[in-house]
Amino acid sequence: MTPSLSPLDTCASTATLQSRVIAHCEADEGKAVERLCAILRIPSISTDPAYERDVRRAADWLAADLTTLGFTAEVCKTIGHPIVVAHHPGVGAAAKHAPRVLFYGHYDVQPADPLDLWTSPPFEPAIVNGPKGPRVVARGAVDDKGQVMSFLEALRGWHAIAGGPPVPVTVMLEGEEEAGSKSLEPFLHAAKDRLVGDVCIVSDTGMWDIDTPAITTRLRGLVYLECTIHGPSRDLHSGMYGGAVPNPIQVLADVVHSFHDADRRITVAGFYEGVEELSPQTRAQWESLGFSDAEFLGDIGLPCGFGEKGRSSLERTWSRPTLEVNGIFGGYTGKGAKTVIGAFATAKISCRLVGQQDPDRISAALKAHIIERLPAGCRAEFESHGANPAISVRESSPYLTLASKALEDVYGRKPLLIGTGGSIPAVGSIKQILGMDSLLIGFGLDDDCVHSPNEKFELRCFHNGTKCHAALLGELASLKQR
Ligand code: BES
Ligand code: MN
Ligand code: MN
């Protein structure tokens, strides 16, 4: 862009560099979208073994891209999908003393089904004009490839203008987040020495609205249990046996029914242990957000909310635990009729956790609750798909203050501190194993269709996200940490 200045021009202050980096990113937006589309074309679905090679291909693509940004990048083997780790020592005088950044993101995506509801193929990114401007439609657009690329684009800006980021940066990109992050903890233990840092930046959450940035300060935890109830030793003719034997589907339905009482509170013994009531300050802050129930529900075609008695939608999603069935099957599910009593029935059950709820205790209590309700002749089999606690981020940290400034620089207004109902297991593991707090700075919107058909990312969010990350790296260089 400005070839007359050497990349390591020490005369330029970080602040001037920062504005030149942002200008560079703006000028490069067209190519940034092309790069985003390239990674979106790789169907890196982590949960389905059929896509293993594509997951690997996405990891290779990112490591190669990071190499072009001056990083030493490696695709690290794990017991599951690979993790990309890349490091840059940072350039300029401040880098020696500034906080070291660990950026965490995930390059795997959710399955794209149901395919027939997509307006364009999920792995052929389409740039479409929407009411808020152009958007990219593809699986992974916002969760999380688009947000990962917004950070990489910020790094690209710093690389072009200053020869690298103004602080040391380690990038760690996981390929199993959407499948429960099973390989992450063993990897963090093994690679601890390569993952040193002072603060972790995560870009995998949302904004308040397209003009109002947000920093997420709480994530719910998650216990995911798949439960199969087995009855008769084989499928039976429902005329010959029906009425005289337990039907696993009915047993499962009875169990599912028993999970909630008439006030929609969860009946599993000890479930609410560790759930905390909101402090008056948090309650007041949430009330000041001006959350609209009508908008939240109207957007998904619902006339009114549903859930635990006496709680608002915001509380129900940000500060209360849940127990939900995410999938249920058994018996005959094909076309037409088949008179059969299936030998088993399965439910995929997940609980969102808050406060100090203990994932292992919840999991054990849930199993016991189910087993107690089985009639003679039935047994339950369980498979765990992960268990991680809720997270809350300290609101009084110098990093949060700097992040707030970076967001305000770009958006012209202060970010709101928000909660979210979603979970990012890595944040807890990074705190526990690497001892680092995370800054959750996300650029998604509620209507992005995360995990649904026609997932999208507004290009305005993508580009502003890039600018925010570029500004944040610059701001961090002003902190003397070491
Ligand atoms: N990025 C999401 C988490 C999220 C969703 C944060 C919405 C904020 C708003 C993440 O990729 C995700 O989907 N997590 C899973 C975790 C699970 C698969 C272990 C979730 O929350 O269901
Ligand atoms: Mn995500
Ligand atoms: Mn997700």
GROMACS .gro file of C-alpha atoms in nm, residues 34 36 43 56 58 81 140 143-144 156 166 171 213 250 282 288 302 333 337 369 409 411 441 460 468 481:
model
   26
   34GLU     CA    1  -1.237  -1.430  -0.160
   36LEU     CA    2  -1.312  -1.644   0.333
   43PRO     CA    3  -1.675  -2.914   0.416
   56ARG     CA    4  -0.762  -3.213   0.755
   58ALA     CA    5  -0.915  -2.709   0.620
   81HIS     CA    6  -0.898  -3.402   1.435
  140GLY     CA    7  -1.948  -2.205   0.886
  143ASP     CA    8  -1.956  -2.016   1.320
  144ASP     CA    9  -1.665  -1.996   1.315
  156ARG     CA   10  -0.263  -0.976   0.743
  166PRO     CA   11   0.276  -0.553   1.750
  171VAL     CA   12  -0.306  -1.888   1.702
  213PRO     CA   13  -2.072  -0.437   1.957
  250GLN     CA   14  -4.318  -4.528   2.513
  282THR     CA   15  -2.639  -0.772   3.689
  288SER     CA   16  -3.097  -0.160   3.086
  302LEU     CA   17  -4.343  -1.754   1.792
  333THR     CA   18  -3.936  -4.391   1.064
  337ALA     CA   19  -4.695  -4.766   0.796
  369HIS     CA   20  -3.312  -4.035   3.704
  409ASP     CA   21  -1.300   0.306   1.802
  411TYR     CA   22  -1.825   0.130   1.603
  441ILE     CA   23  -1.541  -1.067   2.126
  460ARG     CA   24  -2.022  -0.560   0.740
  468CYS     CA   25  -1.170  -0.444   1.573
  481GLN     CA   26   0.286  -0.675   3.085
   0.00000   0.00000   0.00000
